Short mmCIF file of C-alpha atoms in Angstrom, two decimals:
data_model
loop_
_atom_site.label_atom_id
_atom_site.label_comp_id
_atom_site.label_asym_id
_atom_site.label_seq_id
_atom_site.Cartn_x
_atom_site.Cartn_y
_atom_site.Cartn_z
CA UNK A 26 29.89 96.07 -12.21
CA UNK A 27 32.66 93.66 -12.53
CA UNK A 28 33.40 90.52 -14.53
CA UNK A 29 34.10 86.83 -13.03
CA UNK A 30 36.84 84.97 -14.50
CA UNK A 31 33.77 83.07 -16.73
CA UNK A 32 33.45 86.58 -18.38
CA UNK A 33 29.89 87.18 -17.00
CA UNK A 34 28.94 90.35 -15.20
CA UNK A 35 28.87 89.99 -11.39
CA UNK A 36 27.52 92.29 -9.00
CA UNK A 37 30.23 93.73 -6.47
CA UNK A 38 30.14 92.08 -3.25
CA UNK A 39 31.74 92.86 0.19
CA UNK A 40 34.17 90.07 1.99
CA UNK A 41 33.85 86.59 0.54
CA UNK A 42 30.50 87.13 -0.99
CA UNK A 43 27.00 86.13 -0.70
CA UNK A 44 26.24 83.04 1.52
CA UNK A 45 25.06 80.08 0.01
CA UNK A 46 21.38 79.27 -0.39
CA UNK A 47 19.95 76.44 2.30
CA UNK A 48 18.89 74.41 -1.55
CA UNK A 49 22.87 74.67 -2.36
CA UNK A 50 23.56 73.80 1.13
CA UNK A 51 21.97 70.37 0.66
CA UNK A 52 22.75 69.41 -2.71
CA UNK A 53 26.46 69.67 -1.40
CA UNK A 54 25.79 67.60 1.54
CA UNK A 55 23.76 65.17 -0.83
CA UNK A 56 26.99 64.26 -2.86
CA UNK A 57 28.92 63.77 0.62
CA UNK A 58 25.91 61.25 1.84
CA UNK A 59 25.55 59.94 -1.78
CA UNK A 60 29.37 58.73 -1.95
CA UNK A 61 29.76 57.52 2.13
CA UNK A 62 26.95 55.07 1.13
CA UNK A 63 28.60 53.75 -2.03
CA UNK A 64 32.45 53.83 -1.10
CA UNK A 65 31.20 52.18 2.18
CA UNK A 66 30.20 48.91 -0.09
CA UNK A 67 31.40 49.28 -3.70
CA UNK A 68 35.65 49.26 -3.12
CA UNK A 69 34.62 45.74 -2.02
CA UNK A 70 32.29 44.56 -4.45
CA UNK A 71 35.26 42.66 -6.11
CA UNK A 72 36.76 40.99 -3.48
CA UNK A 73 33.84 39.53 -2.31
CA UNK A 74 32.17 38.45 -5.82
CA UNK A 75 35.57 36.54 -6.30
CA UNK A 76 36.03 35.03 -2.68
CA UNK A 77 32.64 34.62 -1.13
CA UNK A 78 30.25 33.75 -4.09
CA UNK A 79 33.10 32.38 -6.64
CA UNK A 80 32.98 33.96 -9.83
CA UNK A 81 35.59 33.98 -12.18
CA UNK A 82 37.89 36.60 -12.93
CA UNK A 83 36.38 37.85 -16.20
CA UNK A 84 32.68 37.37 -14.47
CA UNK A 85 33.87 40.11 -12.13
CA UNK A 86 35.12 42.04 -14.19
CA UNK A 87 32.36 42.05 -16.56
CA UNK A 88 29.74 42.53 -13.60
CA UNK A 89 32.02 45.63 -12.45
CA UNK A 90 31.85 46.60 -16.27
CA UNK A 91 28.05 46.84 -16.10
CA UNK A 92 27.24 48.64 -12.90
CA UNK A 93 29.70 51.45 -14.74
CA UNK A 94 27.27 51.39 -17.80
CA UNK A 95 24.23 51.59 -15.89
CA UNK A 96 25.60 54.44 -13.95
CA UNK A 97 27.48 56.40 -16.30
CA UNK A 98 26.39 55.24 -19.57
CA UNK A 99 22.64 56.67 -19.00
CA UNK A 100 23.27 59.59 -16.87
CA UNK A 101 22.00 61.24 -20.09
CA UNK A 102 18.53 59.49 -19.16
CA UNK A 103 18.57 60.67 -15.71
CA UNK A 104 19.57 64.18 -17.08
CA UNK A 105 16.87 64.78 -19.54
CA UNK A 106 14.23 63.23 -16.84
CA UNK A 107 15.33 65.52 -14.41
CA UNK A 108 14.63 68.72 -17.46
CA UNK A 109 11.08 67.30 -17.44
CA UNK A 110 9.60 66.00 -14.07
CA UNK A 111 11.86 68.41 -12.18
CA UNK A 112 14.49 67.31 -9.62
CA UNK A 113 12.52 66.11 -6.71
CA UNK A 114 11.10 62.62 -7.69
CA UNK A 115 13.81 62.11 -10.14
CA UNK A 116 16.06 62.48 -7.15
CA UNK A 117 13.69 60.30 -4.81
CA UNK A 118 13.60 57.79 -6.97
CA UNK A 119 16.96 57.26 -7.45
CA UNK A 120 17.12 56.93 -3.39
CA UNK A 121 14.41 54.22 -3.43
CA UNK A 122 16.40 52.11 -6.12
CA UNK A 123 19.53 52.56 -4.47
CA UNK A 124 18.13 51.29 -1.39
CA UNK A 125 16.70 48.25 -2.68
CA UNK A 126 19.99 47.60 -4.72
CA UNK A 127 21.87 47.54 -2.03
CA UNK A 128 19.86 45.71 0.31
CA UNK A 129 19.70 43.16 -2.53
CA UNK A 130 23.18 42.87 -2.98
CA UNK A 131 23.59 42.11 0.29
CA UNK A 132 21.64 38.48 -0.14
CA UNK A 133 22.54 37.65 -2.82
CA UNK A 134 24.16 35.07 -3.62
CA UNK A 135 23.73 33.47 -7.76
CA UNK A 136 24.72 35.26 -10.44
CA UNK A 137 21.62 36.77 -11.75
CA UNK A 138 20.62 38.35 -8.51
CA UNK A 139 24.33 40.22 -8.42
CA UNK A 140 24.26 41.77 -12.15
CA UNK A 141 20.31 42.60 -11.14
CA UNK A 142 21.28 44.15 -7.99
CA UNK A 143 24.40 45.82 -9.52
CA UNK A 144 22.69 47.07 -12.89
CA UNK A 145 19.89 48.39 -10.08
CA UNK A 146 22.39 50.01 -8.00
CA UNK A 147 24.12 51.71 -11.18
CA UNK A 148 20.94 52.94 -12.25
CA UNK A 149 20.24 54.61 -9.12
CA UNK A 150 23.17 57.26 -9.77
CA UNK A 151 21.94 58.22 -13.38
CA UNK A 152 18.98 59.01 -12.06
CA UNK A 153 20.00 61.08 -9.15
CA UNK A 154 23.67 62.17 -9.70
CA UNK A 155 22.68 64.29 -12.91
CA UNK A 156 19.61 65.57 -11.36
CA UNK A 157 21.28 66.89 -7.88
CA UNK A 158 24.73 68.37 -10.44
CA UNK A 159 22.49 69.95 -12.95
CA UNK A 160 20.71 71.75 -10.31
CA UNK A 161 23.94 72.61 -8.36
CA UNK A 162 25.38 73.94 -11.31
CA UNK A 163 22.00 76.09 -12.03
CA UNK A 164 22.06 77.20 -8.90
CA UNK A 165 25.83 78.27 -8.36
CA UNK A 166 24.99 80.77 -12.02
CA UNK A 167 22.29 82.03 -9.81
CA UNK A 168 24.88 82.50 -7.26
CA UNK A 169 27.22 84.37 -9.38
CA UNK A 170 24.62 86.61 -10.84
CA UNK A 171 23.50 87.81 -7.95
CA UNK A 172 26.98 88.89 -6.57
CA UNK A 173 28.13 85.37 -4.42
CA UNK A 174 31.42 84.73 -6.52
CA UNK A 175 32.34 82.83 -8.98
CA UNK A 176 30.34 80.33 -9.86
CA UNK A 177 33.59 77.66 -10.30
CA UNK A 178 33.89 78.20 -6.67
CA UNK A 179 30.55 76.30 -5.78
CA UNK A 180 31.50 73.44 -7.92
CA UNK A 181 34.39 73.30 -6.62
CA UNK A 182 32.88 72.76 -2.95
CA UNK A 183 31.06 70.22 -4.37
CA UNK A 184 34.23 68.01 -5.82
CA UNK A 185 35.52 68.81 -2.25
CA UNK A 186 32.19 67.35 -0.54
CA UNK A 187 32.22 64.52 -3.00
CA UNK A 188 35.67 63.37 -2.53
CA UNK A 189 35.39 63.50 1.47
CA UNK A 190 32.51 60.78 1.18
CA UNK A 191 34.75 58.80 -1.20
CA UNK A 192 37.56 59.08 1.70
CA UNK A 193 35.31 58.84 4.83
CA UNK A 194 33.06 55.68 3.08
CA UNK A 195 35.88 52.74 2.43
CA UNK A 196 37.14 53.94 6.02
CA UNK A 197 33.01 53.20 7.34
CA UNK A 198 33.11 49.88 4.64
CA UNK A 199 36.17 48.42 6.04
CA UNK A 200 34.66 48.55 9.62
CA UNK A 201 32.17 46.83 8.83
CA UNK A 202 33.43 43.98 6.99
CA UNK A 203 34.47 43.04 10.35
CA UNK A 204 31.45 41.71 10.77
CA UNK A 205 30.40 40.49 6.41
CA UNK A 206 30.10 42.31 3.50
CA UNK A 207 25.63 41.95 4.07
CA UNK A 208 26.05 44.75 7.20
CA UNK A 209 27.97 46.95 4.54
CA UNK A 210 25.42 46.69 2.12
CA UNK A 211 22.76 47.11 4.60
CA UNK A 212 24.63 50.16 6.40
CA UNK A 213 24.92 51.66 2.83
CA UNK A 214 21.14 51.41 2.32
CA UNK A 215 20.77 52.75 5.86
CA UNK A 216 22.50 55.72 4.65
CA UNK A 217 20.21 55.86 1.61
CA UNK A 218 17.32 56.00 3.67
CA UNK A 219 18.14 59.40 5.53
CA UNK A 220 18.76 60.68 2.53
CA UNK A 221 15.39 59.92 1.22
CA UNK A 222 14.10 60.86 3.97
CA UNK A 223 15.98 64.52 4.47
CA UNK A 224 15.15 65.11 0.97
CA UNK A 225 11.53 64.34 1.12
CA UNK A 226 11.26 66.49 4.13
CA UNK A 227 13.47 69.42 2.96
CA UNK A 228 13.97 69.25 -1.25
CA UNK A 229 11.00 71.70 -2.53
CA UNK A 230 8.21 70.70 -4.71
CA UNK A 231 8.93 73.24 -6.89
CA UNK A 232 12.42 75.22 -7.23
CA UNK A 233 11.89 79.01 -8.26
CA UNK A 234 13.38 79.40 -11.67
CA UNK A 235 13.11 76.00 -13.21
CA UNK A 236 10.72 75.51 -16.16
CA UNK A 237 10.13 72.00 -16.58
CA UNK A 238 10.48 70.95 -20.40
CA UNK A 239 7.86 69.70 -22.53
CA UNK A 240 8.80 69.52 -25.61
CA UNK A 241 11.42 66.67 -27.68
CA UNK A 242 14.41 67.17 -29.65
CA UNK A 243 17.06 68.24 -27.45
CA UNK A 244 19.35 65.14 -28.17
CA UNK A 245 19.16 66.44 -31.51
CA UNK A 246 20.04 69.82 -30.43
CA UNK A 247 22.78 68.84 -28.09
CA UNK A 248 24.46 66.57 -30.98
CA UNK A 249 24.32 69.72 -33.53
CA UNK A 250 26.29 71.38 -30.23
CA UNK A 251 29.63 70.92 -31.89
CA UNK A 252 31.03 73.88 -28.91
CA UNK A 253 29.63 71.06 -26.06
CA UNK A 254 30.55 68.27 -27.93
CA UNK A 255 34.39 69.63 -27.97
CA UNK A 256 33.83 70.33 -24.42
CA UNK A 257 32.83 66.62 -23.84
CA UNK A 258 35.61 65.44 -25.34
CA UNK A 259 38.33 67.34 -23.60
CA UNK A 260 36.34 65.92 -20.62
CA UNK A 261 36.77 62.53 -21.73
CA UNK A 262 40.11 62.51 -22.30
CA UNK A 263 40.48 63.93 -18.71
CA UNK A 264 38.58 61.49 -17.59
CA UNK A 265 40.63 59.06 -19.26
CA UNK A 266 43.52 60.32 -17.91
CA UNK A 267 42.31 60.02 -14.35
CA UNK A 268 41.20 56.24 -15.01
CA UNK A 269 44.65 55.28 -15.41
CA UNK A 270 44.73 55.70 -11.36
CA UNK A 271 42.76 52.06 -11.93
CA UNK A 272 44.58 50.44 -14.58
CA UNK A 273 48.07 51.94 -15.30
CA UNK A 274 49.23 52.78 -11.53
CA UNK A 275 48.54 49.43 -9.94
CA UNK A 276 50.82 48.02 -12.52
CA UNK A 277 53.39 50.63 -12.03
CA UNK A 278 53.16 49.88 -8.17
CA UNK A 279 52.92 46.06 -7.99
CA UNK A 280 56.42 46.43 -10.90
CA UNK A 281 58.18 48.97 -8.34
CA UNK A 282 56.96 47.86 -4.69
CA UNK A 283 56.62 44.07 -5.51
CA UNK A 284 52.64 44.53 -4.44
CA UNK A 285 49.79 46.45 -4.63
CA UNK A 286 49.67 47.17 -1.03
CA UNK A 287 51.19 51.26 -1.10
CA UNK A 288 47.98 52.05 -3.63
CA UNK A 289 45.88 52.63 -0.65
CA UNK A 290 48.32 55.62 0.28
CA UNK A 291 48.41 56.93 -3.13
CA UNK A 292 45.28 57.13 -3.50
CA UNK A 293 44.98 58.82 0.46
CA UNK A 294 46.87 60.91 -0.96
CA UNK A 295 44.68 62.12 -3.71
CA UNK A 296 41.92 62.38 -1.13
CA UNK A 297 43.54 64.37 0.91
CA UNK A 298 44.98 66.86 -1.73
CA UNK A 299 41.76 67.13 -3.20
CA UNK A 300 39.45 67.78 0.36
CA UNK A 301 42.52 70.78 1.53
CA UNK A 302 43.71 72.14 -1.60
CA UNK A 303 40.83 71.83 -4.13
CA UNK A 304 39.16 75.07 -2.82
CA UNK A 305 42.18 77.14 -2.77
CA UNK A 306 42.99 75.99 -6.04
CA UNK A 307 40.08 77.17 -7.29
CA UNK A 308 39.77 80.61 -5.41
CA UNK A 309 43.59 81.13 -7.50
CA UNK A 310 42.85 80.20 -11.03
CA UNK A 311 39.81 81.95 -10.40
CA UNK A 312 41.44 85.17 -10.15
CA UNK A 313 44.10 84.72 -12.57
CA UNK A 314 42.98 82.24 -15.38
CA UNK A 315 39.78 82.26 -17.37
CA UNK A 316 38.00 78.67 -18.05
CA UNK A 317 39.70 77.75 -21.21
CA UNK A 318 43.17 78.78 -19.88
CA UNK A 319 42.43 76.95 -16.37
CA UNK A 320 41.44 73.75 -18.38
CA UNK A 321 44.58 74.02 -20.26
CA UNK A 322 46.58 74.46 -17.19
CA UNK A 323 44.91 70.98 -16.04
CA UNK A 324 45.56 69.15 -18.77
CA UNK A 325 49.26 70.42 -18.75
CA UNK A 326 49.66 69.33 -15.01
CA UNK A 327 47.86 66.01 -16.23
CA UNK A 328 50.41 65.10 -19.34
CA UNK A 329 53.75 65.92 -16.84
CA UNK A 330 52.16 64.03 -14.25
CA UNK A 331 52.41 60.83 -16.90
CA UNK A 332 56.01 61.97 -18.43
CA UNK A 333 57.35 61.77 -14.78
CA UNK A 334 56.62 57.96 -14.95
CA UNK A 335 57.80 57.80 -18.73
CA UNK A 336 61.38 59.72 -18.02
CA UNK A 337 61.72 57.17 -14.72
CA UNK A 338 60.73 54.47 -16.17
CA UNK A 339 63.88 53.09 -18.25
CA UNK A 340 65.70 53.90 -14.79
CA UNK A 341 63.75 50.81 -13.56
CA UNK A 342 63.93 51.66 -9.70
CA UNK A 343 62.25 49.94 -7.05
CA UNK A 344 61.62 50.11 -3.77
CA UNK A 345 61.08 52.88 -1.76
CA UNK A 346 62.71 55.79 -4.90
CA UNK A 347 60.78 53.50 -7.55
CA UNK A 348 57.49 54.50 -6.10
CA UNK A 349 58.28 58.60 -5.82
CA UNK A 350 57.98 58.77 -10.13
CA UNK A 351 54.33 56.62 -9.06
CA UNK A 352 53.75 59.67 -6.38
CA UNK A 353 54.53 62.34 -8.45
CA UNK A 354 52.02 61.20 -11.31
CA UNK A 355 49.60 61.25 -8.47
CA UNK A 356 50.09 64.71 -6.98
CA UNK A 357 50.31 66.40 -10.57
CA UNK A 358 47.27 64.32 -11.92
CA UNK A 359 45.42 65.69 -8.49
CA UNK A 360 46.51 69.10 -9.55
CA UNK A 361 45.33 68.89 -12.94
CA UNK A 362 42.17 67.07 -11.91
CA UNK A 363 41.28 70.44 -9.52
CA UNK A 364 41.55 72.73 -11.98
CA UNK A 365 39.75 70.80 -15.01
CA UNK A 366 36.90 69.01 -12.85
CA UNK A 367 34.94 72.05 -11.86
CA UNK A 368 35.37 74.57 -14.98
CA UNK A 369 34.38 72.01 -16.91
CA UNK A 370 30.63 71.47 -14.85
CA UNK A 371 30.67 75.40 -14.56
CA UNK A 372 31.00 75.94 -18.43
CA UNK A 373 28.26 73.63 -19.22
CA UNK A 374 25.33 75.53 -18.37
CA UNK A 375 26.82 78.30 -20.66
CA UNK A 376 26.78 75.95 -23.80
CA UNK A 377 23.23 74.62 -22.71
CA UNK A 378 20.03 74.99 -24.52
CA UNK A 379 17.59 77.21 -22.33
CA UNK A 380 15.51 74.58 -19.94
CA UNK A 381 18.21 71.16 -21.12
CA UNK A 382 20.72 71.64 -18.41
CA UNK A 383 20.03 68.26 -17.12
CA UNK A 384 20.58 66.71 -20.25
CA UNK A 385 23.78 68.54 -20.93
CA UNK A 386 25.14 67.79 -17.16
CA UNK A 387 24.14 64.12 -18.28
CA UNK A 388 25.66 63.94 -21.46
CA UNK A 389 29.08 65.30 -20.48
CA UNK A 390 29.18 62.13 -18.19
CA UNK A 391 27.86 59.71 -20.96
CA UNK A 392 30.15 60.93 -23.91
CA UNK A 393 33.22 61.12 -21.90
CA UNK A 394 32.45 58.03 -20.44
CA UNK A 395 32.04 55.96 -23.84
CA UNK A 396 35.52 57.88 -24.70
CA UNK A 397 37.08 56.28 -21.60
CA UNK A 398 35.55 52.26 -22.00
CA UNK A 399 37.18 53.02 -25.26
CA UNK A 400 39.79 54.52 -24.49
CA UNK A 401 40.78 51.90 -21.41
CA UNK A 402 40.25 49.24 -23.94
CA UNK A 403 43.26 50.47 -25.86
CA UNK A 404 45.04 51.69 -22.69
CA UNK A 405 44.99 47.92 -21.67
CA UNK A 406 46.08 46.68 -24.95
CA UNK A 407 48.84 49.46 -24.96
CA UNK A 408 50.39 48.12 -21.33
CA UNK A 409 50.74 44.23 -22.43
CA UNK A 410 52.02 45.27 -25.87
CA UNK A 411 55.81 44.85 -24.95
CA UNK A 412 57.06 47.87 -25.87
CA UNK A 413 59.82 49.40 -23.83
CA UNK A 414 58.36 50.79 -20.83
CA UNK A 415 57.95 54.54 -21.60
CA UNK A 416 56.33 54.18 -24.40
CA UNK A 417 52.83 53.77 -22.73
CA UNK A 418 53.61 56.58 -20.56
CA UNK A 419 54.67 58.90 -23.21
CA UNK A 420 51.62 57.66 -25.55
CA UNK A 421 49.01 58.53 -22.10
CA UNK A 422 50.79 62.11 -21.68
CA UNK A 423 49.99 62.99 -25.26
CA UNK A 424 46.14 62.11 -24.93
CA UNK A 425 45.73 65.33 -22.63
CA UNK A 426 47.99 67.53 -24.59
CA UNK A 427 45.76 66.83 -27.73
CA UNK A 428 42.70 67.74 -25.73
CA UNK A 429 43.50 71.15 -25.31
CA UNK A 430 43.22 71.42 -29.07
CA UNK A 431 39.46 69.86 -28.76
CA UNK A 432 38.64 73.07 -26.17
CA UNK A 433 36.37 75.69 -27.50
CA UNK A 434 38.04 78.58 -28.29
CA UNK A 435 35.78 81.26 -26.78
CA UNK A 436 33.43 81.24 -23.27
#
């Protein structure tokens, strides 16, 4: 016997370990399907509420606002379903309501029908994203105890698999906008439907291993969980972290470059890192760091990544060298994102309660999501404060700093 880098024992395996199962195989390629269907439509959901149907500013952003709640607000419902009908129809009913948003959103054309179709589409994902991670994560320990690896290494694929749709999907989106934003929508339901249909076809009834739950009370046992609740919030401010790619880069760019046009390459960039590097990363800090000390490392990378911008800032270059401080925060926030992203799904079936992964899985989405509406609520109001220019920097690279003090202190 040895010991993984999670501190479980792992059987001894020759080469790279034990292939992966054909029910991890499609999980993976579910989150690479799931994301080429929504990056294909939603990275132009705003452009077209404001120029084709005419809403106002704030109405966009408020409608934007609500398709995040719907998704990531009640992934905790889709979680705790998933514990008690079992993956499959959760998981094929998400499908069928992602479908029909989509297709919806494509005609429609008054308010009401766009917040129904959005709030639909939202929906969709917290009913299938927690199901198809819980089980991925269940089924990577499975991995690891029987002698594949480490079990960060499978959720690390997944990121990988996950990010490629989100690259691959606004390059399918864009061509076809060529023709209107309805054959995007409709293409991304089209992609929804061979999804349903692989996974009706190939997803099994009943997965060997999983006991369905029965009984109630394990929100009340997950909010008693102070250990996951510290976990969730070192999450969340990770999270919150990375949401400054939407809110305090763009100003950072359009202030250096004069537009917002070089944010497409940044975030290329991110892509890319994150589809060669993340699985290397992970195959490293999984020999040499345990989860606590790779999360640190993360949230180190994370806080530089933000001082590069502060200790540039009162410089106040543009052009070409006032967008490499910009870059920098981008390739250390990557960095930081690779090694904090999958410890953090990997440690959560360690802090579960026997038979609630899926409502754990969903809950570290929900918390750290509330922690980042509120946290980019004060973000905003820290940016159009007037103070010098550093200061929001400096004030961002202390939020992942104090998170490493929220980490539990043993696996």
């Amino acid at each position: 016997m040895t010991h993984t880098s999670t501190g479980r024992p792992a059987k001894v395996s020759g080469g790279r370990g034990a292939p992966l199962s054909p029910l991890l195989r499609l999980l993976i390629l579910t989150q690479l399907a799931f994301n080429i269907g929504f990056f294909a439509v939603l990275p132009f959901l705003s452009e077209h509420l404001g120029g084709a149907i005419g809403m106002a500013g704030w109405l966009v952003g408020f409608v934007l606002g609500l398709r995040t709640f719907s998704q990531q607000g009640l992934f905790v419902v889709g979680g705790a379903l998933a514990d008690r009908y079992g993956i499959r129809p959760v998981v094929l009913a998400g499908c069928v309501l992602r479908i029909a948003g989509f297709a919806w959103l494509g005609f429609a054309e008054r308010t009401w029908a766009v917040v129904g179709a959005v709030l639909l589409i939202g929906f969709a994902a917290a009913l299938f994203s927690p199901a198809v991670e819980s089980e991925v994560a269940r089924q990577a320990v499975t991995w690891e105890e029987e002698g594949g690896g480490d079990r960060t290494r499978v959720l690390a694929l997944f990121t990988v698999a996950g990010q490629a749709g989100a690259f691959v999907g606004p390059l399918l989106g864009a061509l076809l906008l060529a023709v209107d934003f309805r054959t995007a929508c409709l293409a991304g339901a089209g992609v929804f439907v061979l999804v349903l249909a692989g996974h009706a076809w190939l997803l099994p009834q009943h997965i060997p291993g999983r006991a369905r739950v029965r009984a109630r009370g394990g929100a009340r046992l997950l909010l008693r969980n102070r250990r996951f609740l510290a976990l969730c919030c070192a999450y969340g401010a990770y999270l919150l972290a990375y949401n400054q790619l939407y809110l305090a880069l763009p100003a950072e760019v359009e202030r250096a470059a004069g537009s917002q046009a070089p944010l497409a390459w940044l975030f290329a960039l991110s892509s890319l890192l994150v589809v060669t590097a993340q699985l290397p990363v992970t195959r490293w800090a999984g020999e040499r760091l345990a989860p606590r000390r790779s999360m640190v490392a993360g949230l180190t990378l994370i806080a530089a990544g933000f001082a590069v911008v502060a200790l540039a800032r009162p410089a106040g270059w543009t052009g070409t060298s006032g967008l490499v401080p910009a870059a920098g925060f981008v390739v250390l926030l990557t960095l930081g994102q690779m090694l904090v992203a999958p410890v953090a799904r990997a440690w959560v079936p360690d802090l579960a309660e026997e038979g609630r992964l899926g409502l754990y899985t969903g809950a570290l989405s929900s918390v750290s999501g509330l922690i980042v509406l509120a946290g980019s609520s004060a973000t905003g109001l820290l940016l159009d404060s007037g103070l010098p220019p550093a200061v929001p920097w400096l004030v961002l690279a202390v939020v992942p700093l104090a998170a490493v003090g929220l980490l539990p202190r043993r696996h």
